[in-house]
Amino acid sequence: MPVPTSTLIKPVESGSAAQPDDAAAAAAVEEFNSNIWLASGEGDLASVRHLLDANTDLTPTSPDDFSYTPVHAAASYGQLEVLEYLLSHPKAALYKPPEQQSPSGAPAPKGAANVQDSDGDTPLFVCETVEAAKMLVEQYKADPTHRNLDGKTAAQAAFENEAYEVAEYLRSLTGEPEPEPEDEEEEYEFDDDEDDDEDDDEDEDKGKDGQEAEGKDSGRGEGRGVDGEQKQQSGAHADSAPAQP
């Protein structure tokens, strides 16, 4: 997600009386005014238009220090007017896809709507509204089957970002199955662990009961053996005693 753009300062028009006197202030104004990425996320079409016209090296797919482009910023915040302006601008045709292939082995998709950041994410990966996703796909041929460097599709990224309507729309194009919610899987695994623990406890209790029962039976057997010996000894004494007259 791009940085919030509430601090964006609009370009100072030439001939304007409002010129900063302090050099540091002037530098700050220039830095904000030249930030097309912030302007794109803010939906500031006037600033975007001015910056593209005034800077020959700046394009709709120019990356910032984090490899984020104006197209990514506009798509992420659902700034449809700015997004359409960027993708229809003549400079958008200057975009060249990276030479490396995607994890699937397919060549990188062409067109400014498929511009990638350093993670291989195209603007579709950061969309939070169906309208922005539809514009990218249906008007500017964004590829919904593209996979980033982690091997994920835009539909998977949207689902993970809880943009469920975007994920559903993209899955309708790619035929991907709806993923299972992770919380349900974790709960299921937790229940299995609990059941295993309960089974172990039951087995342990049964083992203890068995040992106690064996101990009792053994004691009874020993008792019977002692009684038998005593009876035999009593019988022997009785046989050896002299008969009474």
PDB file of C-alpha atoms in Angstrom:
ATOM      1  CA  MET A   1       0.000   0.000   0.000  1.00  0.00           C
ATOM      2  CA  PRO A   2       1.307   3.474  -0.806  1.00  0.00           C
ATOM      3  CA  VAL A   3       1.979   6.038   1.864  1.00  0.00           C
ATOM      4  CA  PRO A   4      -1.005   8.245   2.805  1.00  0.00           C
ATOM      5  CA  THR A   5      -0.954  11.344   0.669  1.00  0.00           C
ATOM      6  CA  SER A   6      -2.650  13.970   2.812  1.00  0.00           C
ATOM      7  CA  THR A   7       0.584  15.990   2.925  1.00  0.00           C
ATOM      8  CA  LEU A   8       0.777  16.347  -0.838  1.00  0.00           C
ATOM      9  CA  ILE A   9       1.321  19.968  -1.956  1.00  0.00           C
ATOM     10  CA  LYS A  10      -0.020  20.977  -5.341  1.00  0.00           C
ATOM     11  CA  PRO A  11       2.454  22.294  -7.909  1.00  0.00           C
ATOM     12  CA  VAL A  12       3.313  25.964  -7.566  1.00  0.00           C
ATOM     13  CA  GLU A  13       2.340  27.675 -10.795  1.00  0.00           C
ATOM     14  CA  SER A  14       4.868  29.874 -12.492  1.00  0.00           C
ATOM     15  CA  GLY A  15       4.390  33.546 -11.739  1.00  0.00           C
ATOM     16  CA  SER A  16       2.605  32.823  -8.496  1.00  0.00           C
ATOM     17  CA  ALA A  17       3.275  35.266  -5.662  1.00  0.00           C
ATOM     18  CA  ALA A  18       3.387  32.434  -3.131  1.00  0.00           C
ATOM     19  CA  GLN A  19       7.042  31.486  -3.383  1.00  0.00           C
ATOM     20  CA  PRO A  20       8.839  30.090  -0.320  1.00  0.00           C
ATOM     21  CA  ASP A  21      11.711  32.259   0.853  1.00  0.00           C
ATOM     22  CA  ASP A  22      13.528  29.634   2.829  1.00  0.00           C
ATOM     23  CA  ALA A  23      15.652  27.228   0.787  1.00  0.00           C
ATOM     24  CA  ALA A  24      14.712  24.239   2.951  1.00  0.00           C
ATOM     25  CA  ALA A  25      11.014  25.022   2.611  1.00  0.00           C
ATOM     26  CA  ALA A  26      11.416  25.371  -1.135  1.00  0.00           C
ATOM     27  CA  ALA A  27      13.154  22.006  -1.290  1.00  0.00           C
ATOM     28  CA  ALA A  28      10.332  20.409   0.725  1.00  0.00           C
ATOM     29  CA  VAL A  29       7.734  21.876  -1.598  1.00  0.00           C
ATOM     30  CA  GLU A  30       9.644  20.606  -4.606  1.00  0.00           C
ATOM     31  CA  GLU A  31       9.896  17.116  -3.101  1.00  0.00           C
ATOM     32  CA  PHE A  32       6.152  16.903  -2.451  1.00  0.00           C
ATOM     33  CA  ASN A  33       5.263  18.431  -5.794  1.00  0.00           C
ATOM     34  CA  SER A  34       7.415  15.916  -7.661  1.00  0.00           C
ATOM     35  CA  ASN A  35       5.895  12.863  -5.951  1.00  0.00           C
ATOM     36  CA  ILE A  36       3.654  11.434  -8.626  1.00  0.00           C
ATOM     37  CA  TRP A  37       3.180   8.274  -6.565  1.00  0.00           C
ATOM     38  CA  LEU A  38       1.507  10.197  -3.753  1.00  0.00           C
ATOM     39  CA  ALA A  39      -0.525  12.229  -6.215  1.00  0.00           C
ATOM     40  CA  SER A  40      -1.738   9.054  -7.938  1.00  0.00           C
ATOM     41  CA  GLY A  41      -2.838   7.451  -4.684  1.00  0.00           C
ATOM     42  CA  GLU A  42      -4.574  10.672  -3.639  1.00  0.00           C
ATOM     43  CA  GLY A  43      -6.482  10.885  -6.909  1.00  0.00           C
ATOM     44  CA  ASP A  44      -4.930  14.280  -7.660  1.00  0.00           C
ATOM     45  CA  LEU A  45      -5.289  14.206 -11.440  1.00  0.00           C
ATOM     46  CA  ALA A  46      -4.109  17.818 -11.915  1.00  0.00           C
ATOM     47  CA  SER A  47      -0.803  17.077 -10.186  1.00  0.00           C
ATOM     48  CA  VAL A  48      -0.357  13.805 -12.059  1.00  0.00           C
ATOM     49  CA  ARG A  49      -0.965  15.516 -15.383  1.00  0.00           C
ATOM     50  CA  HIS A  50       1.396  18.361 -14.505  1.00  0.00           C
ATOM     51  CA  LEU A  51       4.170  16.020 -13.358  1.00  0.00           C
ATOM     52  CA  LEU A  52       4.014  13.803 -16.431  1.00  0.00           C
ATOM     53  CA  ASP A  53       4.043  16.809 -18.754  1.00  0.00           C
ATOM     54  CA  ALA A  54       6.803  18.645 -16.898  1.00  0.00           C
ATOM     55  CA  ASN A  55       9.210  15.722 -16.381  1.00  0.00           C
ATOM     56  CA  THR A  56      10.441  14.022 -19.499  1.00  0.00           C
ATOM     57  CA  ASP A  57      11.919  11.086 -17.577  1.00  0.00           C
ATOM     58  CA  LEU A  58       8.788  10.420 -15.532  1.00  0.00           C
ATOM     59  CA  THR A  59       6.304   7.817 -16.807  1.00  0.00           C
ATOM     60  CA  PRO A  60       3.184   6.090 -15.462  1.00  0.00           C
ATOM     61  CA  THR A  61       5.332   3.049 -14.699  1.00  0.00           C
ATOM     62  CA  SER A  62       8.306   4.823 -13.090  1.00  0.00           C
ATOM     63  CA  PRO A  63       9.224   3.003  -9.848  1.00  0.00           C
ATOM     64  CA  ASP A  64       9.837   4.794  -6.565  1.00  0.00           C
ATOM     65  CA  ASP A  65      12.472   3.695  -4.033  1.00  0.00           C
ATOM     66  CA  PHE A  66      10.279   0.690  -3.158  1.00  0.00           C
ATOM     67  CA  SER A  67       9.641  -0.287  -6.812  1.00  0.00           C
ATOM     68  CA  TYR A  68       6.044   0.993  -6.522  1.00  0.00           C
ATOM     69  CA  THR A  69       4.648   2.741  -9.594  1.00  0.00           C
ATOM     70  CA  PRO A  70       1.960   5.405 -10.060  1.00  0.00           C
ATOM     71  CA  VAL A  71      -0.223   2.739 -11.668  1.00  0.00           C
ATOM     72  CA  HIS A  72       0.092   0.580  -8.537  1.00  0.00           C
ATOM     73  CA  ALA A  73      -0.809   3.557  -6.332  1.00  0.00           C
ATOM     74  CA  ALA A  74      -3.892   4.533  -8.349  1.00  0.00           C
ATOM     75  CA  ALA A  75      -5.096   0.911  -8.568  1.00  0.00           C
ATOM     76  CA  SER A  76      -4.561   0.311  -4.852  1.00  0.00           C
ATOM     77  CA  TYR A  77      -6.651   3.289  -3.792  1.00  0.00           C
ATOM     78  CA  GLY A  78      -9.275   2.794  -6.491  1.00  0.00           C
ATOM     79  CA  GLN A  79      -8.540   6.152  -8.146  1.00  0.00           C
ATOM     80  CA  LEU A  80     -10.197   5.224 -11.434  1.00  0.00           C
ATOM     81  CA  GLU A  81      -9.856   8.596 -13.157  1.00  0.00           C
ATOM     82  CA  VAL A  82      -6.135   8.760 -12.443  1.00  0.00           C
ATOM     83  CA  LEU A  83      -5.700   5.070 -13.312  1.00  0.00           C
ATOM     84  CA  GLU A  84      -7.344   5.549 -16.682  1.00  0.00           C
ATOM     85  CA  TYR A  85      -5.285   8.679 -17.375  1.00  0.00           C
ATOM     86  CA  LEU A  86      -2.022   6.899 -16.527  1.00  0.00           C
ATOM     87  CA  LEU A  87      -2.726   3.827 -18.643  1.00  0.00           C
ATOM     88  CA  SER A  88      -3.951   5.829 -21.637  1.00  0.00           C
ATOM     89  CA  HIS A  89      -1.051   8.297 -21.505  1.00  0.00           C
ATOM     90  CA  PRO A  90       1.377   8.061 -24.471  1.00  0.00           C
ATOM     91  CA  LYS A  91       4.250   7.441 -22.044  1.00  0.00           C
ATOM     92  CA  ALA A  92       2.568   4.232 -20.857  1.00  0.00           C
ATOM     93  CA  ALA A  93       3.599   2.617 -24.150  1.00  0.00           C
ATOM     94  CA  LEU A  94       7.247   3.042 -23.110  1.00  0.00           C
ATOM     95  CA  TYR A  95       6.920   0.274 -20.528  1.00  0.00           C
ATOM     96  CA  LYS A  96       8.988  -2.827 -21.207  1.00  0.00           C
ATOM     97  CA  PRO A  97       8.305  -6.002 -19.219  1.00  0.00           C
ATOM     98  CA  PRO A  98      11.181  -7.611 -17.283  1.00  0.00           C
ATOM     99  CA  GLU A  99      13.217 -10.213 -19.078  1.00  0.00           C
ATOM    100  CA  GLN A 100      12.929 -12.838 -16.366  1.00  0.00           C
ATOM    101  CA  GLN A 101      10.048 -15.273 -16.558  1.00  0.00           C
ATOM    102  CA  SER A 102       7.390 -15.826 -13.936  1.00  0.00           C
ATOM    103  CA  PRO A 103       7.604 -18.862 -11.587  1.00  0.00           C
ATOM    104  CA  SER A 104       5.262 -20.715 -13.941  1.00  0.00           C
ATOM    105  CA  GLY A 105       7.790 -20.330 -16.748  1.00  0.00           C
ATOM    106  CA  ALA A 106       5.531 -18.041 -18.772  1.00  0.00           C
ATOM    107  CA  PRO A 107       7.008 -14.816 -20.137  1.00  0.00           C
ATOM    108  CA  ALA A 108       6.192 -11.627 -18.267  1.00  0.00           C
ATOM    109  CA  PRO A 109       2.927 -10.094 -19.501  1.00  0.00           C
ATOM    110  CA  LYS A 110       3.187  -6.988 -21.639  1.00  0.00           C
ATOM    111  CA  GLY A 111       1.520  -3.603 -21.234  1.00  0.00           C
ATOM    112  CA  ALA A 112       1.657  -0.931 -18.541  1.00  0.00           C
ATOM    113  CA  ALA A 113      -1.279  -2.562 -16.727  1.00  0.00           C
ATOM    114  CA  ASN A 114       1.056  -5.496 -16.049  1.00  0.00           C
ATOM    115  CA  VAL A 115       3.960  -3.474 -14.637  1.00  0.00           C
ATOM    116  CA  GLN A 116       5.652  -5.381 -11.811  1.00  0.00           C
ATOM    117  CA  ASP A 117       7.227  -4.269  -8.564  1.00  0.00           C
ATOM    118  CA  SER A 118      10.244  -6.002  -6.996  1.00  0.00           C
ATOM    119  CA  ASP A 119       7.995  -8.826  -5.700  1.00  0.00           C
ATOM    120  CA  GLY A 120       6.529  -9.482  -9.125  1.00  0.00           C
ATOM    121  CA  ASP A 121       3.200  -7.954  -8.092  1.00  0.00           C
ATOM    122  CA  THR A 122       1.224  -6.218 -10.825  1.00  0.00           C
ATOM    123  CA  PRO A 123      -1.424  -3.546 -10.061  1.00  0.00           C
ATOM    124  CA  LEU A 124      -4.039  -6.323  -9.891  1.00  0.00           C
ATOM    125  CA  PHE A 125      -2.320  -7.633  -6.759  1.00  0.00           C
ATOM    126  CA  VAL A 126      -3.055  -4.437  -4.825  1.00  0.00           C
ATOM    127  CA  CYS A 127      -6.612  -3.761  -6.014  1.00  0.00           C
ATOM    128  CA  GLU A 128      -9.181  -3.396  -3.260  1.00  0.00           C
ATOM    129  CA  THR A 129     -12.177  -2.583  -5.473  1.00  0.00           C
ATOM    130  CA  VAL A 130     -13.754  -4.651  -8.231  1.00  0.00           C
ATOM    131  CA  GLU A 131     -14.065  -1.520 -10.371  1.00  0.00           C
ATOM    132  CA  ALA A 132     -10.305  -0.998 -10.449  1.00  0.00           C
ATOM    133  CA  ALA A 133      -9.692  -4.682 -11.170  1.00  0.00           C
ATOM    134  CA  LYS A 134     -12.220  -4.659 -14.008  1.00  0.00           C
ATOM    135  CA  MET A 135     -10.659  -1.569 -15.557  1.00  0.00           C
ATOM    136  CA  LEU A 136      -7.224  -3.162 -15.505  1.00  0.00           C
ATOM    137  CA  VAL A 137      -8.423  -6.467 -16.985  1.00  0.00           C
ATOM    138  CA  GLU A 138     -11.181  -5.450 -19.380  1.00  0.00           C
ATOM    139  CA  GLN A 139      -9.827  -2.155 -20.693  1.00  0.00           C
ATOM    140  CA  TYR A 140      -6.060  -2.514 -20.425  1.00  0.00           C
ATOM    141  CA  LYS A 141      -5.497  -6.277 -20.668  1.00  0.00           C
ATOM    142  CA  ALA A 142      -4.046  -6.926 -17.234  1.00  0.00           C
ATOM    143  CA  ASP A 143      -3.246 -10.635 -16.906  1.00  0.00           C
ATOM    144  CA  PRO A 144      -5.162 -12.280 -14.001  1.00  0.00           C
ATOM    145  CA  THR A 145      -3.181 -15.524 -14.421  1.00  0.00           C
ATOM    146  CA  HIS A 146       0.184 -13.903 -13.719  1.00  0.00           C
ATOM    147  CA  ARG A 147       2.023 -15.244 -10.658  1.00  0.00           C
ATOM    148  CA  ASN A 148       4.368 -13.178  -8.525  1.00  0.00           C
ATOM    149  CA  LEU A 149       7.772 -14.295  -7.254  1.00  0.00           C
ATOM    150  CA  ASP A 150       6.061 -16.278  -4.461  1.00  0.00           C
ATOM    151  CA  GLY A 151       4.033 -18.166  -7.049  1.00  0.00           C
ATOM    152  CA  LYS A 152       0.753 -16.511  -6.033  1.00  0.00           C
ATOM    153  CA  THR A 153      -1.941 -15.087  -8.284  1.00  0.00           C
ATOM    154  CA  ALA A 154      -3.747 -11.788  -7.865  1.00  0.00           C
ATOM    155  CA  ALA A 155      -6.841 -13.697  -6.730  1.00  0.00           C
ATOM    156  CA  GLN A 156      -4.867 -15.334  -3.926  1.00  0.00           C
ATOM    157  CA  ALA A 157      -3.349 -12.001  -2.922  1.00  0.00           C
ATOM    158  CA  ALA A 158      -6.793 -10.364  -2.858  1.00  0.00           C
ATOM    159  CA  PHE A 159      -8.166 -13.164  -0.669  1.00  0.00           C
ATOM    160  CA  GLU A 160      -5.261 -12.830   1.772  1.00  0.00           C
ATOM    161  CA  ASN A 161      -5.835  -9.063   1.892  1.00  0.00           C
ATOM    162  CA  GLU A 162      -9.539  -9.711   2.654  1.00  0.00           C
ATOM    163  CA  ALA A 163     -10.613  -8.091  -0.628  1.00  0.00           C
ATOM    164  CA  TYR A 164     -13.042 -10.959  -1.129  1.00  0.00           C
ATOM    165  CA  GLU A 165     -15.115  -9.423  -3.924  1.00  0.00           C
ATOM    166  CA  VAL A 166     -11.963  -8.747  -5.949  1.00  0.00           C
ATOM    167  CA  ALA A 167     -10.795 -12.306  -5.299  1.00  0.00           C
ATOM    168  CA  GLU A 168     -14.140 -13.701  -6.433  1.00  0.00           C
ATOM    169  CA  TYR A 169     -14.085 -11.614  -9.614  1.00  0.00           C
ATOM    170  CA  LEU A 170     -10.546 -12.716 -10.488  1.00  0.00           C
ATOM    171  CA  ARG A 171     -11.339 -16.377  -9.752  1.00  0.00           C
ATOM    172  CA  SER A 172     -14.261 -16.134 -12.161  1.00  0.00           C
ATOM    173  CA  LEU A 173     -11.708 -15.305 -14.855  1.00  0.00           C
ATOM    174  CA  THR A 174      -9.030 -17.838 -13.963  1.00  0.00           C
ATOM    175  CA  GLY A 175     -11.128 -20.753 -12.726  1.00  0.00           C
ATOM    176  CA  GLU A 176      -9.197 -20.984  -9.458  1.00  0.00           C
ATOM    177  CA  PRO A 177     -10.977 -22.777  -6.598  1.00  0.00           C
ATOM    178  CA  GLU A 178     -12.061 -20.847  -3.564  1.00  0.00           C
ATOM    179  CA  PRO A 179      -9.442 -21.321  -0.837  1.00  0.00           C
ATOM    180  CA  GLU A 180     -10.304 -22.671   2.579  1.00  0.00           C
ATOM    181  CA  PRO A 181     -10.170 -20.092   5.391  1.00  0.00           C
ATOM    182  CA  GLU A 182      -6.990 -20.550   7.411  1.00  0.00           C
ATOM    183  CA  ASP A 183      -8.748 -20.083  10.757  1.00  0.00           C
ATOM    184  CA  GLU A 184     -10.942 -23.129  10.121  1.00  0.00           C
ATOM    185  CA  GLU A 185      -7.910 -25.250   9.268  1.00  0.00           C
ATOM    186  CA  GLU A 186      -6.119 -24.127  12.425  1.00  0.00           C
ATOM    187  CA  GLU A 187      -9.204 -24.875  14.551  1.00  0.00           C
ATOM    188  CA  TYR A 188      -9.525 -28.299  12.943  1.00  0.00           C
ATOM    189  CA  GLU A 189      -5.885 -29.096  13.646  1.00  0.00           C
ATOM    190  CA  PHE A 190      -6.288 -27.890  17.241  1.00  0.00           C
ATOM    191  CA  ASP A 191      -9.293 -30.166  17.732  1.00  0.00           C
ATOM    192  CA  ASP A 192      -7.296 -33.115  16.417  1.00  0.00           C
ATOM    193  CA  ASP A 193      -4.535 -32.404  18.894  1.00  0.00           C
ATOM    194  CA  GLU A 194      -7.067 -32.224  21.725  1.00  0.00           C
ATOM    195  CA  ASP A 195      -8.575 -35.568  20.683  1.00  0.00           C
ATOM    196  CA  ASP A 196      -5.129 -37.154  20.602  1.00  0.00           C
ATOM    197  CA  ASP A 197      -4.388 -35.833  24.094  1.00  0.00           C
ATOM    198  CA  GLU A 198      -7.695 -37.198  25.376  1.00  0.00           C
ATOM    199  CA  ASP A 199      -6.982 -40.595  23.796  1.00  0.00           C
ATOM    200  CA  ASP A 200      -3.549 -40.663  25.419  1.00  0.00           C
ATOM    201  CA  ASP A 201      -5.084 -39.843  28.818  1.00  0.00           C
ATOM    202  CA  GLU A 202      -7.676 -42.616  28.412  1.00  0.00           C
ATOM    203  CA  ASP A 203      -4.988 -45.130  27.453  1.00  0.00           C
ATOM    204  CA  GLU A 204      -2.911 -44.073  30.440  1.00  0.00           C
ATOM    205  CA  ASP A 205      -5.899 -44.458  32.810  1.00  0.00           C
ATOM    206  CA  LYS A 206      -6.670 -47.877  31.374  1.00  0.00           C
ATOM    207  CA  GLY A 207      -3.060 -48.912  31.909  1.00  0.00           C
ATOM    208  CA  LYS A 208      -3.203 -47.824  35.537  1.00  0.00           C
ATOM    209  CA  ASP A 209      -6.497 -49.643  36.093  1.00  0.00           C
ATOM    210  CA  GLY A 210      -5.037 -52.784  34.536  1.00  0.00           C
ATOM    211  CA  GLN A 211      -1.980 -52.627  36.755  1.00  0.00           C
ATOM    212  CA  GLU A 212      -4.146 -52.174  39.863  1.00  0.00           C
ATOM    213  CA  ALA A 213      -6.357 -55.099  38.854  1.00  0.00           C
ATOM    214  CA  GLU A 214      -3.327 -57.308  38.268  1.00  0.00           C
ATOM    215  CA  GLY A 215      -1.973 -56.284  41.671  1.00  0.00           C
ATOM    216  CA  LYS A 216      -5.244 -57.193  43.356  1.00  0.00           C
ATOM    217  CA  ASP A 217      -5.446 -60.545  41.569  1.00  0.00           C
ATOM    218  CA  SER A 218      -1.855 -61.287  42.450  1.00  0.00           C
ATOM    219  CA  GLY A 219      -2.553 -60.458  46.094  1.00  0.00           C
ATOM    220  CA  ARG A 220      -5.573 -62.683  46.086  1.00  0.00           C
ATOM    221  CA  GLY A 221      -3.551 -65.504  44.564  1.00  0.00           C
ATOM    222  CA  GLU A 222      -0.849 -65.125  47.129  1.00  0.00           C
ATOM    223  CA  GLY A 223      -3.489 -65.114  49.857  1.00  0.00           C
ATOM    224  CA  ARG A 224      -5.012 -68.311  48.515  1.00  0.00           C
ATOM    225  CA  GLY A 225      -1.558 -69.884  48.394  1.00  0.00           C
ATOM    226  CA  VAL A 226      -0.916 -69.038  52.054  1.00  0.00           C
ATOM    227  CA  ASP A 227      -4.343 -70.374  53.069  1.00  0.00           C
ATOM    228  CA  GLY A 228      -3.636 -73.589  51.211  1.00  0.00           C
ATOM    229  CA  GLU A 229      -0.306 -74.068  52.893  1.00  0.00           C
ATOM    230  CA  GLN A 230      -1.846 -73.423  56.313  1.00  0.00           C
ATOM    231  CA  LYS A 231      -4.591 -75.957  55.625  1.00  0.00           C
ATOM    232  CA  GLN A 232      -2.050 -78.544  54.507  1.00  0.00           C
ATOM    233  CA  GLN A 233       0.018 -77.982  57.633  1.00  0.00           C
ATOM    234  CA  SER A 234      -3.092 -78.273  59.829  1.00  0.00           C
ATOM    235  CA  GLY A 235      -3.975 -81.537  58.108  1.00  0.00           C
ATOM    236  CA  ALA A 236      -0.479 -82.922  58.651  1.00  0.00           C
ATOM    237  CA  HIS A 237      -0.589 -82.050  62.338  1.00  0.00           C
ATOM    238  CA  ALA A 238      -3.960 -83.697  62.625  1.00  0.00           C
ATOM    239  CA  ASP A 239      -2.686 -86.908  61.028  1.00  0.00           C
ATOM    240  CA  SER A 240       0.385 -87.105  63.244  1.00  0.00           C
ATOM    241  CA  ALA A 241      -1.488 -86.492  66.515  1.00  0.00           C
ATOM    242  CA  PRO A 242      -1.976 -89.698  68.662  1.00  0.00           C
ATOM    243  CA  ALA A 243      -5.426 -91.079  68.779  1.00  0.00           C
ATOM    244  CA  GLN A 244      -7.283 -90.503  72.006  1.00  0.00           C
ATOM    245  CA  PRO A 245      -8.398 -93.609  73.941  1.00  0.00           C
TER     246      PRO A 245
END
